mmCIF file of C-alpha atoms in Angstrom:
data_model
loop_
_atom_site.group_PDB
_atom_site.id
_atom_site.type_symbol
_atom_site.label_atom_id
_atom_site.label_comp_id
_atom_site.label_asym_id
_atom_site.label_seq_id
_atom_site.Cartn_x
_atom_site.Cartn_y
_atom_site.Cartn_z
ATOM 1 C CA ASP D 55 -16.355 6.718 2.408
ATOM 2 C CA VAL D 56 -14.046 4.421 3.919
ATOM 3 C CA LYS D 57 -12.223 6.350 6.609
ATOM 4 C CA VAL D 58 -8.956 5.137 8.419
ATOM 5 C CA THR D 59 -7.581 7.167 10.894
ATOM 6 C CA GLN D 60 -4.300 7.067 12.710
ATOM 7 C CA SER D 61 -3.680 8.767 16.057
ATOM 8 C CA SER D 62 -0.806 10.814 15.372
ATOM 9 C CA ARG D 63 0.784 12.299 11.863
ATOM 10 C CA TYR D 64 4.115 13.136 13.632
ATOM 11 C CA LEU D 65 5.598 11.340 16.585
ATOM 12 C CA VAL D 66 8.995 11.950 18.399
ATOM 13 C CA LYS D 67 10.251 9.312 20.949
ATOM 14 C CA ARG D 68 13.327 8.416 22.467
ATOM 15 C CA THR D 69 15.516 5.092 22.085
ATOM 16 C CA GLY D 70 14.178 2.565 24.539
ATOM 17 C CA GLU D 71 10.614 3.931 24.866
ATOM 18 C CA LYS D 72 7.555 1.788 24.224
ATOM 19 C CA VAL D 73 5.631 3.252 21.470
ATOM 20 C CA PHE D 74 1.845 2.648 20.477
ATOM 21 C CA LEU D 75 0.517 3.640 16.925
ATOM 22 C CA GLU D 76 -3.166 3.539 16.876
ATOM 23 C CA CYS D 77 -5.377 2.933 13.755
ATOM 24 C CA VAL D 78 -9.149 2.983 13.767
ATOM 25 C CA GLN D 79 -11.419 2.070 10.548
ATOM 26 C CA ASP D 80 -15.024 3.024 10.332
ATOM 27 C CA MET D 81 -16.201 0.704 7.655
ATOM 28 C CA ASP D 82 -16.631 -2.683 9.622
ATOM 29 C CA HIS D 83 -13.733 -4.182 7.499
ATOM 30 C CA GLU D 84 -12.598 -7.533 8.654
ATOM 31 C CA ASN D 85 -8.717 -7.085 7.660
ATOM 32 C CA MET D 86 -6.400 -4.607 9.078
ATOM 33 C CA PHE D 87 -2.575 -4.188 8.232
ATOM 34 C CA TRP D 88 0.484 -2.085 9.368
ATOM 35 C CA TYR D 89 3.093 -1.148 6.881
ATOM 36 C CA ARG D 90 6.236 0.796 7.098
ATOM 37 C CA GLN D 91 7.642 3.049 4.176
ATOM 38 C CA ASP D 92 11.053 3.979 3.765
ATOM 39 C CA PRO D 93 12.700 5.874 1.010
ATOM 40 C CA GLY D 94 13.800 3.358 -1.980
ATOM 41 C CA LEU D 95 12.211 0.499 -0.131
ATOM 42 C CA GLY D 96 8.431 1.000 -0.980
ATOM 43 C CA LEU D 97 5.877 -0.198 1.480
ATOM 44 C CA ARG D 98 6.705 -3.350 3.565
ATOM 45 C CA LEU D 99 4.025 -5.262 5.389
ATOM 46 C CA ILE D 100 4.743 -5.610 9.362
ATOM 47 C CA TYR D 101 1.587 -7.165 10.660
ATOM 48 C CA PHE D 102 -1.928 -7.950 9.558
ATOM 49 C CA SER D 103 -5.058 -9.151 11.188
ATOM 50 C CA TYR D 104 -7.919 -10.749 9.649
ATOM 51 C CA ASP D 105 -10.240 -10.885 12.614
ATOM 52 C CA VAL D 106 -10.363 -9.558 16.521
ATOM 53 C CA LYS D 107 -7.677 -10.935 18.265
ATOM 54 C CA MET D 108 -6.141 -12.731 15.339
ATOM 55 C CA LYS D 109 -2.788 -11.587 13.853
ATOM 56 C CA GLU D 110 -0.483 -13.038 11.272
ATOM 57 C CA LYS D 111 3.169 -11.739 10.720
ATOM 58 C CA GLY D 112 4.188 -9.815 7.678
ATOM 59 C CA ASP D 113 7.638 -9.589 5.812
ATOM 60 C CA ILE D 114 9.324 -7.457 8.543
ATOM 61 C CA PRO D 115 7.565 -8.112 12.032
ATOM 62 C CA GLU D 116 10.878 -8.008 14.106
ATOM 63 C CA GLY D 117 10.852 -5.531 16.818
ATOM 64 C CA TYR D 118 6.974 -4.945 16.634
ATOM 65 C CA SER D 119 3.845 -6.456 18.039
ATOM 66 C CA VAL D 120 0.243 -5.664 17.351
ATOM 67 C CA SER D 121 -3.149 -5.779 19.116
ATOM 68 C CA ARG D 122 -6.584 -6.239 17.927
ATOM 69 C CA GLU D 123 -9.126 -6.028 20.852
ATOM 70 C CA LYS D 124 -11.995 -4.397 18.704
ATOM 71 C CA LYS D 125 -12.756 -4.988 15.151
ATOM 72 C CA GLU D 126 -12.406 -1.361 14.205
ATOM 73 C CA ARG D 127 -8.904 -0.841 15.970
ATOM 74 C CA PHE D 128 -5.452 -2.049 15.351
ATOM 75 C CA SER D 129 -2.674 -1.045 17.138
ATOM 76 C CA LEU D 130 1.099 -1.199 16.359
ATOM 77 C CA ILE D 131 3.451 -1.447 19.299
ATOM 78 C CA LEU D 132 6.978 -1.025 19.458
ATOM 79 C CA GLU D 133 8.017 -2.742 22.682
ATOM 80 C CA SER D 134 11.426 -0.712 22.719
ATOM 81 C CA ALA D 135 11.892 1.829 20.133
ATOM 82 C CA SER D 136 15.252 1.917 18.230
ATOM 83 C CA THR D 137 16.637 4.450 15.470
ATOM 84 C CA ASN D 138 16.307 2.019 13.033
ATOM 85 C CA GLN D 139 12.659 1.999 13.372
ATOM 86 C CA THR D 140 12.365 5.792 12.379
ATOM 87 C CA SER D 141 10.063 5.717 9.423
ATOM 88 C CA MET D 142 6.611 6.643 8.179
ATOM 89 C CA TYR D 143 3.917 3.826 9.170
ATOM 90 C CA LEU D 144 0.797 3.372 7.402
ATOM 91 C CA CYS D 145 -2.258 1.564 8.405
ATOM 92 C CA ALA D 146 -4.889 0.306 5.944
ATOM 93 C CA SER D 147 -8.055 -2.058 5.984
ATOM 94 C CA SER D 148 -9.977 -4.221 3.678
ATOM 95 C CA LEU D 149 -13.172 -5.921 3.203
ATOM 96 C CA GLY D 150 -11.458 -9.285 2.200
ATOM 97 C CA LEU D 151 -8.089 -10.742 2.114
ATOM 98 C CA ALA D 152 -7.902 -12.786 -1.015
ATOM 99 C CA GLY D 153 -6.515 -9.949 -2.908
ATOM 100 C CA ALA D 154 -9.622 -9.186 -4.698
ATOM 101 C CA TYR D 155 -10.412 -6.025 -2.370
ATOM 102 C CA GLU D 156 -8.561 -3.056 -2.280
ATOM 103 C CA GLN D 157 -6.912 -1.668 0.705
ATOM 104 C CA PHE D 158 -8.023 1.777 2.203
ATOM 105 C CA PHE D 159 -5.154 3.795 3.683
ATOM 106 C CA GLY D 160 -4.788 6.170 6.677
ATOM 107 C CA PRO D 161 -2.618 9.323 6.348
ATOM 108 C CA GLY D 162 0.453 7.727 8.242
ATOM 109 C CA THR D 163 2.671 8.328 11.120
ATOM 110 C CA ARG D 164 5.819 9.794 10.726
ATOM 111 C CA LEU D 165 7.725 8.353 13.699
ATOM 112 C CA THR D 166 11.215 9.645 14.581
ATOM 113 C CA VAL D 167 13.170 7.827 17.229
ATOM 114 C CA LEU D 168 16.011 9.859 18.648
ATOM 115 C CA ALA L 664 7.635 -15.523 -4.209
ATOM 116 C CA GLN L 665 6.063 -12.680 -5.659
ATOM 117 C CA LYS L 666 7.513 -9.672 -6.862
ATOM 118 C CA VAL L 667 6.935 -6.086 -8.382
ATOM 119 C CA THR L 668 9.310 -3.846 -10.230
ATOM 120 C CA GLN L 669 8.933 -0.524 -10.916
ATOM 121 C CA ALA L 670 12.228 0.459 -12.639
ATOM 122 C CA GLN L 671 11.506 4.137 -12.950
ATOM 123 C CA THR L 672 12.376 5.814 -9.436
ATOM 124 C CA GLU L 673 11.499 9.407 -10.644
ATOM 125 C CA ILE L 674 9.965 10.873 -13.946
ATOM 126 C CA SER L 675 9.879 14.362 -14.549
ATOM 127 C CA VAL L 676 7.356 15.904 -17.286
ATOM 128 C CA VAL L 677 6.128 19.300 -18.304
ATOM 129 C CA GLU L 678 2.189 19.820 -18.035
ATOM 130 C CA LYS L 679 0.490 18.185 -20.999
ATOM 131 C CA GLU L 680 2.976 15.748 -21.545
ATOM 132 C CA ASP L 681 1.717 12.015 -21.688
ATOM 133 C CA VAL L 682 3.708 9.736 -19.379
ATOM 134 C CA THR L 683 4.045 5.936 -18.939
ATOM 135 C CA LEU L 684 4.768 4.334 -15.342
ATOM 136 C CA ASP L 685 6.096 0.772 -15.824
ATOM 137 C CA CYS L 686 5.381 -2.050 -13.701
ATOM 138 C CA VAL L 687 6.556 -5.498 -14.131
ATOM 139 C CA TYR L 688 5.556 -8.547 -11.884
ATOM 140 C CA GLU L 689 6.569 -12.151 -10.964
ATOM 141 C CA THR L 690 4.203 -14.923 -9.916
ATOM 142 C CA ARG L 691 3.709 -18.432 -10.131
ATOM 143 C CA ASP L 692 -0.124 -18.411 -9.605
ATOM 144 C CA THR L 693 -2.596 -18.195 -12.447
ATOM 145 C CA THR L 694 -4.943 -16.229 -10.144
ATOM 146 C CA TYR L 695 -3.642 -12.918 -8.962
ATOM 147 C CA TYR L 696 -4.591 -9.493 -8.627
ATOM 148 C CA LEU L 697 -2.841 -6.151 -9.611
ATOM 149 C CA PHE L 698 -3.063 -2.563 -8.288
ATOM 150 C CA TRP L 699 -1.980 0.825 -8.687
ATOM 151 C CA TYR L 700 -2.326 3.191 -5.825
ATOM 152 C CA LYS L 701 -1.187 7.003 -5.774
ATOM 153 C CA GLN L 702 0.274 8.795 -2.966
ATOM 154 C CA PRO L 703 0.257 12.554 -3.308
ATOM 155 C CA PRO L 704 2.400 14.752 -1.028
ATOM 156 C CA SER L 705 -0.166 14.500 2.053
ATOM 157 C CA GLY L 706 0.992 10.890 2.325
ATOM 158 C CA GLU L 707 -2.315 8.830 2.103
ATOM 159 C CA LEU L 708 -2.392 6.270 -0.441
ATOM 160 C CA VAL L 709 -5.321 6.306 -2.843
ATOM 161 C CA PHE L 710 -6.684 3.114 -4.637
ATOM 162 C CA LEU L 711 -6.496 3.897 -8.403
ATOM 163 C CA ILE L 712 -7.379 0.498 -10.169
ATOM 164 C CA ARG L 713 -7.597 -3.439 -9.227
ATOM 165 C CA ARG L 714 -7.303 -5.746 -12.328
ATOM 166 C CA ASN L 715 -7.612 -9.512 -12.236
ATOM 167 C CA SER L 716 -5.433 -12.137 -14.125
ATOM 168 C CA PHE L 717 -8.216 -13.123 -16.226
ATOM 169 C CA ASP L 718 -9.060 -9.901 -17.552
ATOM 170 C CA GLU L 719 -6.688 -8.550 -19.847
ATOM 171 C CA GLN L 720 -8.704 -6.004 -21.209
ATOM 172 C CA ASN L 721 -7.410 -2.389 -21.048
ATOM 173 C CA GLU L 722 -8.961 0.178 -18.968
ATOM 174 C CA ILE L 723 -9.335 4.051 -19.475
ATOM 175 C CA SER L 724 -10.745 6.221 -16.608
ATOM 176 C CA GLY L 725 -10.615 9.987 -18.000
ATOM 177 C CA ARG L 726 -6.921 10.677 -18.572
ATOM 178 C CA TYR L 727 -5.575 7.527 -16.805
ATOM 179 C CA SER L 728 -5.389 4.184 -18.840
ATOM 180 C CA TRP L 729 -3.857 0.801 -17.831
ATOM 181 C CA ASN L 730 -2.161 -1.668 -20.249
ATOM 182 C CA PHE L 731 -2.189 -5.142 -18.758
ATOM 183 C CA GLN L 732 -0.103 -7.584 -20.669
ATOM 184 C CA LYS L 733 0.260 -11.178 -19.312
ATOM 185 C CA SER L 734 2.762 -12.158 -22.081
ATOM 186 C CA THR L 735 5.288 -9.650 -20.643
ATOM 187 C CA SER L 736 4.114 -9.709 -17.155
ATOM 188 C CA SER L 737 3.510 -5.878 -17.148
ATOM 189 C CA PHE L 738 0.810 -3.448 -15.847
ATOM 190 C CA ASN L 739 1.546 -0.159 -17.269
ATOM 191 C CA PHE L 740 -0.083 2.958 -16.380
ATOM 192 C CA THR L 741 -0.170 5.947 -18.686
ATOM 193 C CA ILE L 742 -1.492 9.419 -17.779
ATOM 194 C CA THR L 743 -2.522 11.566 -20.802
ATOM 195 C CA ALA L 744 -1.772 15.567 -20.672
ATOM 196 C CA SER L 745 -0.470 15.295 -17.397
ATOM 197 C CA GLN L 746 -1.417 17.961 -14.869
ATOM 198 C CA VAL L 747 0.299 19.443 -11.663
ATOM 199 C CA VAL L 748 -1.868 17.696 -9.645
ATOM 200 C CA ASP L 749 -0.778 14.328 -10.985
ATOM 201 C CA SER L 750 2.700 14.961 -9.115
ATOM 202 C CA ALA L 751 2.751 11.924 -6.831
ATOM 203 C CA VAL L 752 4.408 8.667 -5.889
ATOM 204 C CA TYR L 753 2.747 5.772 -7.751
ATOM 205 C CA PHE L 754 2.593 2.352 -6.468
ATOM 206 C CA CYS L 755 2.224 -1.000 -8.344
ATOM 207 C CA ALA L 756 1.046 -3.784 -6.177
ATOM 208 C CA LEU L 757 0.424 -7.697 -6.525
ATOM 209 C CA SER L 758 -1.720 -9.775 -4.721
ATOM 210 C CA GLU L 759 -2.047 -13.692 -5.014
ATOM 211 C CA ALA L 760 -5.227 -15.476 -4.210
ATOM 212 C CA GLY L 761 -3.537 -17.898 -1.858
ATOM 213 C CA ASN L 762 -5.528 -21.102 -0.794
ATOM 214 C CA SER L 763 -5.053 -20.245 2.854
ATOM 215 C CA GLY L 764 -6.901 -16.938 2.117
ATOM 216 C CA TYR L 765 -4.112 -15.086 3.680
ATOM 217 C CA SER L 766 -2.728 -13.271 0.559
ATOM 218 C CA THR L 767 -1.372 -10.085 0.975
ATOM 219 C CA LEU L 768 -0.232 -7.159 -0.965
ATOM 220 C CA THR L 769 3.449 -7.020 -2.438
ATOM 221 C CA PHE L 770 4.314 -3.530 -3.403
ATOM 222 C CA GLY L 771 6.799 -2.101 -5.775
ATOM 223 C CA LYS L 772 8.946 0.642 -4.818
ATOM 224 C CA GLY L 773 7.110 3.450 -6.383
ATOM 225 C CA THR L 774 7.777 6.005 -9.020
ATOM 226 C CA MET L 775 7.908 9.415 -8.188
ATOM 227 C CA LEU L 776 6.076 11.594 -10.867
ATOM 228 C CA LEU L 777 6.855 15.150 -10.869
ATOM 229 C CA VAL L 778 4.806 17.505 -13.351
ATOM 230 C CA SER L 779 5.960 21.005 -13.669
ATOM 231 C CA PRO L 780 3.912 24.049 -14.949
#
């Protein structure tokens, strides 16, 4: 079974802090994704990566950056956390990008920025 | 731009009732893929089904069935004889197989299903 793990289930940070959210997958998938989930808005794509060191902006990249130094690990970085970044963050991975492959999701990190 | 609409925000049923979750999509492409995911209270999204735009055959998997109709741009999901364990948020999603290869998923806002005993 595909396993996607995220470093924390719950995280509380203060405004202005630099925040790292880590995601690891164990199925050698090429592609990894970061979403945020907010009530009434569904899932929105922040960034995705189709290969090591490669990244593409999603629909809402502002205020975020990502890093993919190894194939199995995809990090989401909040350079200076703000209260409007309080949200559930979901990481996913898939074998391919062209829509024909399902994405496998991690359990999510609920981030609160005070 | 692609778009997915799940008009039902929340549905409440009593156990053993049948329930249908609606999904309407918009796309300009002739090649695309549709998905349903389930998000139980634990939070992790679980893949349920994938359909490509060339396959309009309905699918049944146990108590779950899916009705794909290109004529109405809909991909509805029916749970027969619902159970309490079906309580979850269900997401419909659309992906277009773009020429660049960088297609991504567009999710609907989700439908919360509450099944009471």
